[in-house]
Amino acid sequence: MSFASKLLYAFFLILLSSSRVTHNINISPSPAPNPAYYDDNNNVFDVTSFGAIGDCRTDDTSAFKMAWDTACMTVGVDSAVLLVPYTFCFLVKPTSFNGPCRTRLTLQIDGIIVSPDGPKSWPWNFKRQWLMFYRVNGLSIQGSGLVNGRGQKWWDLPCKPHKGVNGTTQPGPCDSPVAIRIFQSSKVKIKGLAFKNSAQFHVRFDNCDDVVVDSVTINAPASSPNTDGIHIENTHNVQIRNSVISNGDDCVSIGAGCFNVDIKNITCGPSHGISIGSLGVHNSSAWVSNITVTNSTIWNSDNGVRIKTWQGGSGLVSRIVFRNILMVNVRNPIMIDQYYCQTKNCANQTSAVIISDVLYANIKGSYDLRSPPMHFGCSDSFPCTNLRLEDVDLFPYKGQLFENPFCWNAYGSMQTVTVPPVNCLLEALPGC
């Protein structure tokens, strides 16, 4: 496929994805849930049967909790369904849905769930997350509905970096809630849902195992701060696939303690790209391995595929593969930044998270000329090693002037001819 054809294909994906994220909030209650959701085994628990009103204004939290507790404690059936029915719009305040459950539980969201509208409507003691699922093994969260975090008033807090002059922040409370947080759970699947305008991360997994996220859409403005699409931390055996993400931070971010993560067929942008990190903040240790990102498109984004670590950390990032990725007008298509800093006054430190064994293969497309197409900024004390580039072709999005890649203490090789050439890579391993 020619480069022009790939661009056309990328924009086709973008147009296709845009049709999946146009949910409007209907504040009028609907007459009844769809009877097709009921079955003869009486294992479907409709939140409206527990008193939920679904008018987008009435607090339906108690009804959701009652329906959850009943479904979770059901015995004598292989599975139970907690139904959020189509055409209703439910206001749910911050709450925790706890396990373990006595049966496999499916949260079927076909209607709309909205959060309280901004910090003044939020319980003072529950600022870090909105909907948390704790120790629920075998959980499926699926459906055709929308989870709307109504984040605008959170983004407008004076502490947020986009509110001050030149990215400066102002004093004041700054905690913002994650929309969906899944904690200490295994065999978890999220499929088919749309997420919109979270105050902070849209979906976060902590200390989880065997996770699948499939066919979701996530949408927030490009200017919305810290609205990562999917974030994982201390989580392993993860599949993220077939999804469309547009937001104000990373489409997917991978934190410390993650391994065996497979990300594929993601359309990402506008955003900050797909990132490993940031790692090593506050001199912490971070170990990340066996991460693959394949068959994806990143467009109109500040970054493409990125590894970012703070100075002073420790640990190792290794066995990373970025393959078959199309970049469209991306400012930093390929980036390793071991000097990551959110201010301009981070102190130099000698310790660092080591980065080794990273493959970039069949990465093609266009870059924004404001930054080099490839940036390998590695630690003075712990250089990056075994960086390999294969079939990498990156051209300016506008004009004909090529920018040279940037390398600092980066050891690796070009397996094939790359465009532009990465002649700044050091060929010999340190000490050889």
Coordinates of N, CA, C and O in Angstrom, one line a residue, residues 233-383:
E233 N -1.9 -0.3 35.8 CA -0.8 -0.2 36.8 C -0.8 -1.5 37.6 O -1.8 -2.0 38.0
N234 N 0.4 -2.1 37.7 CA 0.6 -3.4 38.4 C -0.4 -4.4 37.9 O -1.1 -5.1 38.6
T235 N -0.6 -4.4 36.6 CA -1.6 -5.3 35.9 C -1.0 -6.0 34.8 O -0.1 -5.5 34.1
H236 N -1.3 -7.3 34.6 CA -0.7 -8.1 33.7 C -1.7 -9.0 32.9 O -2.8 -9.2 33.3
N237 N -1.2 -9.6 31.8 CA -2.0 -10.4 30.9 C -3.2 -9.5 30.4 O -4.4 -9.8 30.8
V238 N -2.9 -8.5 29.6 CA -3.9 -7.5 29.2 C -4.0 -7.5 27.7 O -3.0 -7.5 27.0
Q239 N -5.2 -7.4 27.2 CA -5.5 -7.2 25.8 C -6.4 -5.9 25.6 O -7.4 -5.8 26.2
I240 N -5.9 -5.0 24.9 CA -6.7 -3.8 24.5 C -6.7 -3.7 23.0 O -5.7 -3.6 22.3
R241 N -7.9 -3.7 22.5 CA -8.0 -3.9 21.0 C -9.3 -3.2 20.4 O -10.3 -3.0 21.1
N242 N -9.2 -3.0 19.1 CA -10.4 -2.6 18.3 C -11.1 -1.4 18.9 O -12.4 -1.3 19.0
S243 N -10.4 -0.4 19.3 CA -11.0 0.8 20.0 C -10.6 2.1 19.4 O -9.5 2.2 18.8
V244 N -11.4 3.1 19.7 CA -11.2 4.5 19.1 C -11.1 5.4 20.3 O -12.0 5.5 21.1
I245 N -10.0 6.1 20.5 CA -9.7 7.0 21.6 C -9.3 8.4 21.2 O -8.4 8.5 20.4
S246 N -9.9 9.4 21.7 CA -9.6 10.8 21.4 C -9.7 11.5 22.7 O -10.8 11.6 23.4
N247 N -8.6 12.2 23.2 CA -8.7 12.8 24.5 C -7.6 13.8 24.7 O -6.9 14.2 23.7
G248 N -7.3 14.3 25.9 CA -6.3 15.3 26.2 C -5.1 14.8 26.8 O -4.2 15.6 27.2
D249 N -4.9 13.4 26.8 CA -3.7 12.9 27.4 C -3.4 11.6 26.6 O -3.8 11.5 25.4
D250 N -2.8 10.6 27.2 CA -2.4 9.4 26.5 C -3.7 8.6 26.2 O -4.6 8.4 27.0
C251 N -3.7 8.0 25.0 CA -4.8 7.1 24.7 C -4.7 5.9 25.6 O -5.7 5.4 26.1
V252 N -3.5 5.3 25.7 CA -3.3 4.2 26.6 C -2.0 4.5 27.3 O -1.0 4.9 26.7
S253 N -2.0 4.4 28.6 CA -0.8 4.6 29.4 C -0.5 3.3 30.3 O -1.4 2.8 30.9
I254 N 0.7 2.9 30.3 CA 1.2 1.7 31.0 C 2.1 2.1 32.1 O 3.2 2.7 31.9
G255 N 1.6 1.8 33.3 CA 2.4 2.2 34.5 C 3.3 1.1 35.0 O 3.5 0.0 34.4
A256 N 3.8 1.3 36.2 CA 4.8 0.3 36.8 C 4.1 -1.0 37.1 O 2.9 -1.1 37.3
G257 N 4.9 -2.1 37.0 CA 4.4 -3.4 37.4 C 3.6 -4.1 36.4 O 2.9 -5.0 36.7
C258 N 3.6 -3.7 35.1 CA 2.8 -4.3 34.0 C 3.7 -5.2 33.1 O 4.8 -4.8 32.8
F259 N 3.1 -6.3 32.8 CA 3.8 -7.2 31.8 C 2.8 -8.0 31.0 O 1.6 -8.1 31.5
N260 N 3.2 -8.5 29.9 CA 2.3 -9.2 29.0 C 1.1 -8.4 28.6 O -0.1 -8.7 28.9
V261 N 1.3 -7.3 27.9 CA 0.3 -6.4 27.5 C 0.3 -6.4 25.9 O 1.3 -6.1 25.3
D262 N -0.9 -6.6 25.3 CA -1.0 -6.6 23.9 C -2.0 -5.6 23.5 O -3.2 -5.7 23.8
I263 N -1.6 -4.6 22.7 CA -2.5 -3.5 22.3 C -2.5 -3.5 20.8 O -1.4 -3.5 20.1
K264 N -3.7 -3.6 20.2 CA -3.7 -3.7 18.7 C -5.0 -3.1 18.2 O -6.1 -3.1 18.9
N265 N -4.9 -2.6 17.0 CA -6.1 -2.1 16.2 C -6.7 -0.9 17.0 O -7.9 -0.9 17.3
I266 N -5.9 0.0 17.4 CA -6.3 1.2 18.1 C -6.3 2.4 17.2 O -5.2 2.6 16.5
T267 N -7.3 3.2 17.1 CA -7.3 4.5 16.4 C -7.2 5.6 17.5 O -8.1 5.7 18.4
C268 N -6.1 6.3 17.5 CA -5.7 7.2 18.7 C -5.5 8.6 18.2 O -4.6 8.8 17.3
G269 N -6.3 9.5 18.7 CA -6.0 10.9 18.4 C -7.3 11.7 18.1 O -8.3 11.1 17.7
P270 N -7.2 13.0 18.3 CA -6.0 13.8 18.9 C -5.8 13.3 20.3 O -6.7 13.0 21.1
S271 N -4.5 13.3 20.8 CA -4.1 12.8 22.1 C -2.7 13.0 22.3 O -2.0 13.8 21.6
H272 N -2.1 12.4 23.3 CA -0.7 12.4 23.6 C -0.1 11.0 23.2 O 1.0 10.7 23.6
G273 N -0.8 10.2 22.5 CA -0.3 8.9 21.9 C -0.5 7.8 22.9 O -1.3 7.7 23.8
I274 N 0.4 6.7 22.7 CA 0.4 5.5 23.5 C 1.7 5.5 24.2 O 2.8 5.5 23.6
S275 N 1.6 5.4 25.5 CA 2.8 5.6 26.3 C 3.1 4.5 27.3 O 2.1 4.0 27.9
I276 N 4.4 4.2 27.5 CA 4.8 3.4 28.7 C 5.4 4.5 29.6 O 6.3 5.2 29.3
G277 N 4.7 4.6 30.8 CA 5.1 5.6 31.7 C 4.0 6.6 31.9 O 2.9 6.5 31.4
S278 N 4.4 7.6 32.8 CA 5.7 7.9 33.2 C 6.1 6.9 34.4 O 5.2 6.6 35.2
L279 N 7.4 6.6 34.4 CA 7.9 5.6 35.4 C 9.0 6.3 36.2 O 9.7 7.2 35.8
G280 N 9.1 5.8 37.5 CA 10.2 6.2 38.3 C 10.0 7.5 39.1 O 11.0 8.1 39.6
V281 N 8.8 8.1 39.1 CA 8.6 9.3 39.8 C 8.9 9.2 41.3 O 8.7 8.1 41.9
H282 N 9.4 10.2 41.9 CA 9.7 10.2 43.3 C 10.7 9.1 43.7 O 10.6 8.4 44.7
N283 N 11.7 8.8 42.8 CA 12.7 7.8 43.0 C 12.1 6.4 43.2 O 12.7 5.6 43.9
S284 N 11.0 6.1 42.6 CA 10.4 4.8 42.7 C 11.0 3.8 41.8 O 11.7 4.2 40.8
S285 N 10.7 2.5 42.0 CA 11.1 1.5 41.2 C 10.0 1.0 40.2 O 8.8 1.0 40.6
A286 N 10.3 0.7 39.0 CA 9.3 0.3 38.0 C 9.9 -0.8 37.1 O 11.0 -0.6 36.6
W287 N 9.1 -1.8 36.9 CA 9.5 -2.9 36.1 C 8.3 -3.1 35.1 O 7.2 -3.4 35.5
V288 N 8.6 -3.1 33.8 CA 7.7 -3.2 32.7 C 8.3 -4.1 31.6 O 9.4 -3.8 31.2
S289 N 7.6 -5.1 31.1 CA 8.1 -6.0 30.1 C 7.0 -6.6 29.3 O 5.9 -6.7 29.7
N290 N 7.5 -7.1 28.1 CA 6.6 -7.8 27.2 C 5.3 -7.0 26.8 O 4.2 -7.4 27.1
I291 N 5.6 -5.9 26.2 CA 4.5 -4.9 25.8 C 4.6 -4.9 24.2 O 5.6 -4.7 23.7
T292 N 3.4 -5.1 23.6 CA 3.4 -5.0 22.1 C 2.3 -4.0 21.8 O 1.2 -4.1 22.3
V293 N 2.6 -3.2 20.8 CA 1.6 -2.3 20.2 C 1.6 -2.5 18.7 O 2.7 -2.2 18.1
T294 N 0.5 -2.9 18.1 CA 0.5 -3.3 16.7 C -0.7 -2.8 16.0 O -1.8 -2.6 16.6
N295 N -0.6 -2.7 14.7 CA -1.8 -2.5 13.8 C -2.6 -1.3 14.2 O -3.9 -1.4 14.3
S296 N -2.0 -0.2 14.5 CA -2.8 1.0 15.0 C -2.5 2.2 14.2 O -1.5 2.3 13.5
T297 N -3.3 3.2 14.4 CA -3.2 4.5 13.8 C -3.2 5.6 14.8 O -4.0 5.6 15.7
I298 N -2.2 6.5 14.7 CA -2.1 7.7 15.7 C -2.1 8.9 14.8 O -1.3 9.0 13.9
W299 N -3.0 9.8 15.1 CA -3.2 11.0 14.2 C -3.4 12.3 15.0 O -3.9 12.3 16.1
N300 N -2.8 13.4 14.5 CA -3.0 14.7 15.1 C -2.7 14.7 16.6 O -3.4 15.3 17.4
S301 N -1.6 14.1 17.0 CA -1.3 13.9 18.4 C 0.1 14.5 18.7 O 1.0 14.6 17.9
D302 N 0.3 14.8 20.0 CA 1.5 15.4 20.5 C 2.7 14.3 20.4 O 3.8 14.7 20.2
N303 N 2.3 13.1 20.6 CA 3.3 12.0 20.6 C 2.7 10.8 19.9 O 1.4 10.7 19.8
G304 N 3.6 9.9 19.5 CA 3.1 8.6 18.9 C 3.3 7.5 19.9 O 2.4 7.3 20.7
V305 N 4.4 6.8 19.8 CA 4.7 5.7 20.7 C 5.8 6.2 21.6 O 6.9 6.6 21.1
R306 N 5.6 6.2 22.9 CA 6.6 6.9 23.8 C 6.9 6.1 25.0 O 6.0 5.4 25.5
I307 N 8.1 6.2 25.5 CA 8.5 5.6 26.8 C 9.1 6.8 27.5 O 10.0 7.5 27.1
K308 N 8.5 7.1 28.7 CA 8.9 8.2 29.5 C 9.2 7.9 30.9 O 8.4 7.2 31.6
T309 N 10.4 8.3 31.4 CA 10.8 8.0 32.8 C 11.3 9.2 33.4 O 11.9 10.1 32.8
W310 N 11.2 9.3 34.8 CA 11.8 10.4 35.5 C 13.2 10.1 35.9 O 13.5 8.9 36.1
Q311 N 14.0 11.1 36.1 CA 15.3 10.9 36.7 C 15.2 10.4 38.1 O 14.2 10.9 38.8
G312 N 16.1 9.6 38.6 CA 16.1 9.2 40.0 C 15.4 7.9 40.2 O 15.5 7.3 41.3
G313 N 14.7 7.4 39.2 CA 14.0 6.1 39.4 C 14.9 4.9 39.3 O 16.1 5.0 39.1
S314 N 14.4 3.7 39.3 CA 15.1 2.5 39.1 C 14.2 1.4 38.5 O 13.0 1.6 38.5
G315 N 14.8 0.3 38.1 CA 14.0 -0.7 37.5 C 14.4 -0.9 36.0 O 15.5 -0.5 35.6
L316 N 13.5 -1.5 35.3 CA 13.8 -1.9 33.9 C 12.6 -1.9 33.0 O 11.5 -2.4 33.4
V317 N 12.7 -1.4 31.8 CA 11.7 -1.5 30.7 C 12.4 -2.4 29.6 O 13.4 -1.9 29.1
S318 N 11.8 -3.5 29.3 CA 12.4 -4.4 28.3 C 11.4 -5.2 27.5 O 10.3 -5.3 27.9
R319 N 11.9 -5.7 26.4 CA 11.1 -6.5 25.5 C 9.8 -5.8 25.1 O 8.7 -6.2 25.4
I320 N 10.0 -4.7 24.4 CA 8.9 -3.8 23.9 C 8.9 -3.9 22.4 O 9.9 -3.8 21.7
V321 N 7.7 -4.0 21.8 CA 7.6 -4.0 20.3 C 6.5 -3.0 19.9 O 5.4 -3.1 20.4
F322 N 6.9 -2.1 19.0 CA 5.9 -1.2 18.3 C 6.0 -1.6 16.8 O 7.0 -1.4 16.2
R323 N 4.9 -2.1 16.3 CA 4.9 -2.7 14.9 C 3.6 -2.3 14.2 O 2.5 -2.3 14.7
N324 N 3.8 -2.0 12.9 CA 2.7 -1.8 12.0 C 1.8 -0.6 12.5 O 0.6 -0.8 12.8
I325 N 2.4 0.6 12.6 CA 1.7 1.7 13.1 C 1.8 2.9 12.1 O 2.9 3.2 11.6
L326 N 0.7 3.5 11.8 CA 0.6 4.6 10.9 C 0.5 5.9 11.7 O -0.4 6.0 12.5
M327 N 1.4 6.8 11.4 CA 1.4 8.1 12.0 C 0.8 9.2 11.0 O 1.3 9.2 9.9
V328 N -0.1 10.0 11.5 CA -0.6 11.1 10.6 C -0.5 12.4 11.4 O -1.2 12.6 12.4
N329 N 0.5 13.3 11.0 CA 0.7 14.6 11.6 C 0.9 14.4 13.1 O 0.2 15.1 13.9
V330 N 1.9 13.7 13.5 CA 2.2 13.4 14.9 C 3.5 14.2 15.2 O 4.5 14.1 14.5
R331 N 3.5 14.9 16.3 CA 4.6 15.8 16.7 C 5.9 15.0 17.0 O 7.0 15.3 16.6
N332 N 5.8 13.9 17.8 CA 6.9 13.1 18.2 C 6.5 11.6 17.9 O 6.1 10.9 18.9
P333 N 6.6 11.2 16.7 CA 6.1 9.8 16.4 C 6.8 8.7 17.2 O 6.1 7.8 17.7
I334 N 8.1 8.8 17.4 CA 8.8 7.8 18.2 C 9.7 8.6 19.2 O 10.5 9.4 18.9
M335 N 9.5 8.2 20.5 CA 10.1 9.0 21.5 C 10.5 8.1 22.7 O 9.7 7.3 23.2
I336 N 11.7 8.2 23.2 CA 12.2 7.8 24.5 C 12.6 9.0 25.2 O 13.5 9.8 24.7
D337 N 12.1 9.3 26.4 CA 12.4 10.5 27.2 C 12.7 10.0 28.6 O 11.8 9.8 29.4
Q338 N 14.0 10.0 28.9 CA 14.4 9.6 30.3 C 14.7 10.8 31.1 O 15.2 10.7 32.3
Y339 N 14.2 12.0 30.7 CA 14.3 13.2 31.4 C 12.9 13.8 31.6 O 12.8 15.0 31.6
Y340 N 11.9 13.0 31.7 CA 10.6 13.4 31.8 C 10.4 14.3 33.0 O 10.9 14.0 34.1
C341 N 9.8 15.4 32.8 CA 9.6 16.4 33.9 C 8.4 17.2 33.6 O 8.3 17.7 32.5
Q342 N 7.5 17.4 34.6 CA 6.3 18.2 34.3 C 6.5 19.7 34.7 O 5.5 20.5 34.5
T343 N 7.6 20.0 35.2 CA 8.0 21.4 35.4 C 9.3 21.7 34.7 O 9.8 20.8 34.0
K344 N 9.8 22.9 34.9 CA 11.1 23.2 34.2 C 12.3 23.2 35.2 O 13.4 23.6 34.8
N345 N 12.1 22.7 36.4 CA 13.1 22.8 37.4 C 13.4 21.4 38.1 O 13.7 21.4 39.3
C346 N 13.3 20.3 37.3 CA 13.6 19.0 37.9 C 15.1 18.9 38.1 O 15.8 19.2 37.1
A347 N 15.5 18.4 39.2 CA 17.0 18.3 39.5 C 17.5 17.1 38.7 O 16.9 16.0 38.5
N348 N 18.8 17.2 38.3 CA 19.5 16.1 37.6 C 19.8 15.0 38.7 O 20.3 15.4 39.8
Q349 N 19.5 13.8 38.3 CA 19.8 12.7 39.2 C 20.5 11.6 38.4 O 20.3 11.4 37.2
T350 N 21.4 10.8 39.0 CA 22.1 9.8 38.3 C 21.4 8.5 38.1 O 21.5 7.8 37.1
S351 N 20.5 8.1 39.0 CA 19.8 6.9 38.9 C 18.7 7.0 37.8 O 18.2 8.1 37.5
A352 N 18.3 5.9 37.2 CA 17.3 5.9 36.1 C 16.7 4.5 35.9 O 17.4 3.5 36.2
V353 N 15.5 4.5 35.4 CA 14.9 3.2 34.9 C 15.6 2.8 33.7 O 15.7 3.6 32.7
I354 N 16.2 1.6 33.6 CA 16.9 1.2 32.4 C 15.9 0.8 31.3 O 14.9 0.2 31.6
I355 N 16.3 1.1 30.1 CA 15.5 0.8 28.9 C 16.3 0.0 28.0 O 17.4 0.4 27.6
S356 N 15.8 -1.2 27.6 CA 16.6 -2.1 26.7 C 15.6 -3.0 25.9 O 14.5 -3.3 26.3
D357 N 16.1 -3.3 24.7 CA 15.4 -4.3 23.8 C 14.0 -3.7 23.4 O 13.0 -4.2 23.8
V358 N 14.1 -2.7 22.5 CA 12.9 -2.1 22.0 C 13.0 -2.1 20.5 O 14.0 -1.7 19.9
L359 N 11.9 -2.7 19.9 CA 11.8 -2.8 18.4 C 10.8 -1.8 17.9 O 9.6 -1.8 18.3
Y360 N 11.2 -1.1 16.8 CA 10.2 -0.2 16.1 C 10.2 -0.8 14.7 O 11.2 -0.7 13.9
A361 N 9.1 -1.4 14.2 CA 9.0 -2.0 12.9 C 7.8 -1.6 12.1 O 6.7 -1.5 12.7
N362 N 8.0 -1.3 10.9 CA 7.0 -0.9 9.9 C 6.1 0.3 10.5 O 4.9 0.2 10.6
I363 N 6.8 1.3 10.9 CA 6.2 2.5 11.4 C 6.3 3.6 10.3 O 7.4 4.0 9.9
K364 N 5.2 4.1 9.8 CA 5.2 4.9 8.6 C 4.2 6.0 8.8 O 3.3 6.0 9.6
G365 N 4.4 7.1 8.0 CA 3.5 8.2 8.1 C 4.2 9.6 8.1 O 5.2 9.8 7.5
S366 N 3.5 10.5 8.8 CA 4.0 11.9 8.7 C 4.1 12.5 10.1 O 3.4 12.1 11.0
Y367 N 5.0 13.5 10.2 CA 5.3 14.1 11.5 C 5.2 15.6 11.4 O 5.4 16.2 10.3
D368 N 4.9 16.2 12.5 CA 4.8 17.7 12.7 C 6.2 18.2 12.8 O 7.0 17.7 13.6
L369 N 6.6 19.2 12.0 CA 8.0 19.7 11.9 C 8.4 20.4 13.2 O 9.6 20.8 13.3
R370 N 7.5 20.6 14.1 CA 7.9 21.3 15.4 C 8.9 20.5 16.2 O 9.6 21.0 17.1
S371 N 9.0 19.2 16.0 CA 9.8 18.3 16.7 C 10.5 17.3 15.8 O 9.9 17.0 14.7
P372 N 11.6 16.7 16.2 CA 12.2 15.6 15.3 C 11.3 14.4 15.2 O 10.5 14.1 16.2
P373 N 11.3 13.7 14.1 CA 10.5 12.5 14.0 C 10.8 11.4 15.0 O 10.0 10.5 15.3
M374 N 12.1 11.3 15.4 CA 12.5 10.3 16.4 C 13.4 11.0 17.4 O 14.3 11.8 17.1
H375 N 13.1 10.7 18.7 CA 13.8 11.3 19.8 C 14.1 10.2 20.8 O 13.3 9.6 21.4
F376 N 15.4 10.0 20.9 CA 15.9 9.0 21.9 C 16.8 9.7 22.9 O 18.0 9.8 22.8
G377 N 16.2 10.2 24.0 CA 16.9 11.0 25.0 C 17.1 10.0 26.2 O 16.2 9.9 27.0
C378 N 18.3 9.4 26.3 CA 18.5 8.4 27.3 C 19.4 8.9 28.4 O 20.1 9.9 28.3
S379 N 19.4 8.2 29.5 CA 20.1 8.7 30.7 C 21.6 8.7 30.5 O 22.2 7.9 29.8
D380 N 22.2 9.7 31.2 CA 23.7 9.8 31.1 C 24.3 8.5 31.8 O 25.3 8.0 31.3
S381 N 23.7 8.1 32.9 CA 24.3 7.0 33.6 C 23.9 5.6 33.1 O 24.7 4.6 33.2
F382 N 22.7 5.5 32.6 CA 22.2 4.2 32.1 C 21.6 4.3 30.7 O 20.4 4.6 30.5
P383 N 22.5 4.2 29.7 CA 22.1 4.4 28.3 C 21.0 3.4 27.9 O 20.9 2.3 28.4

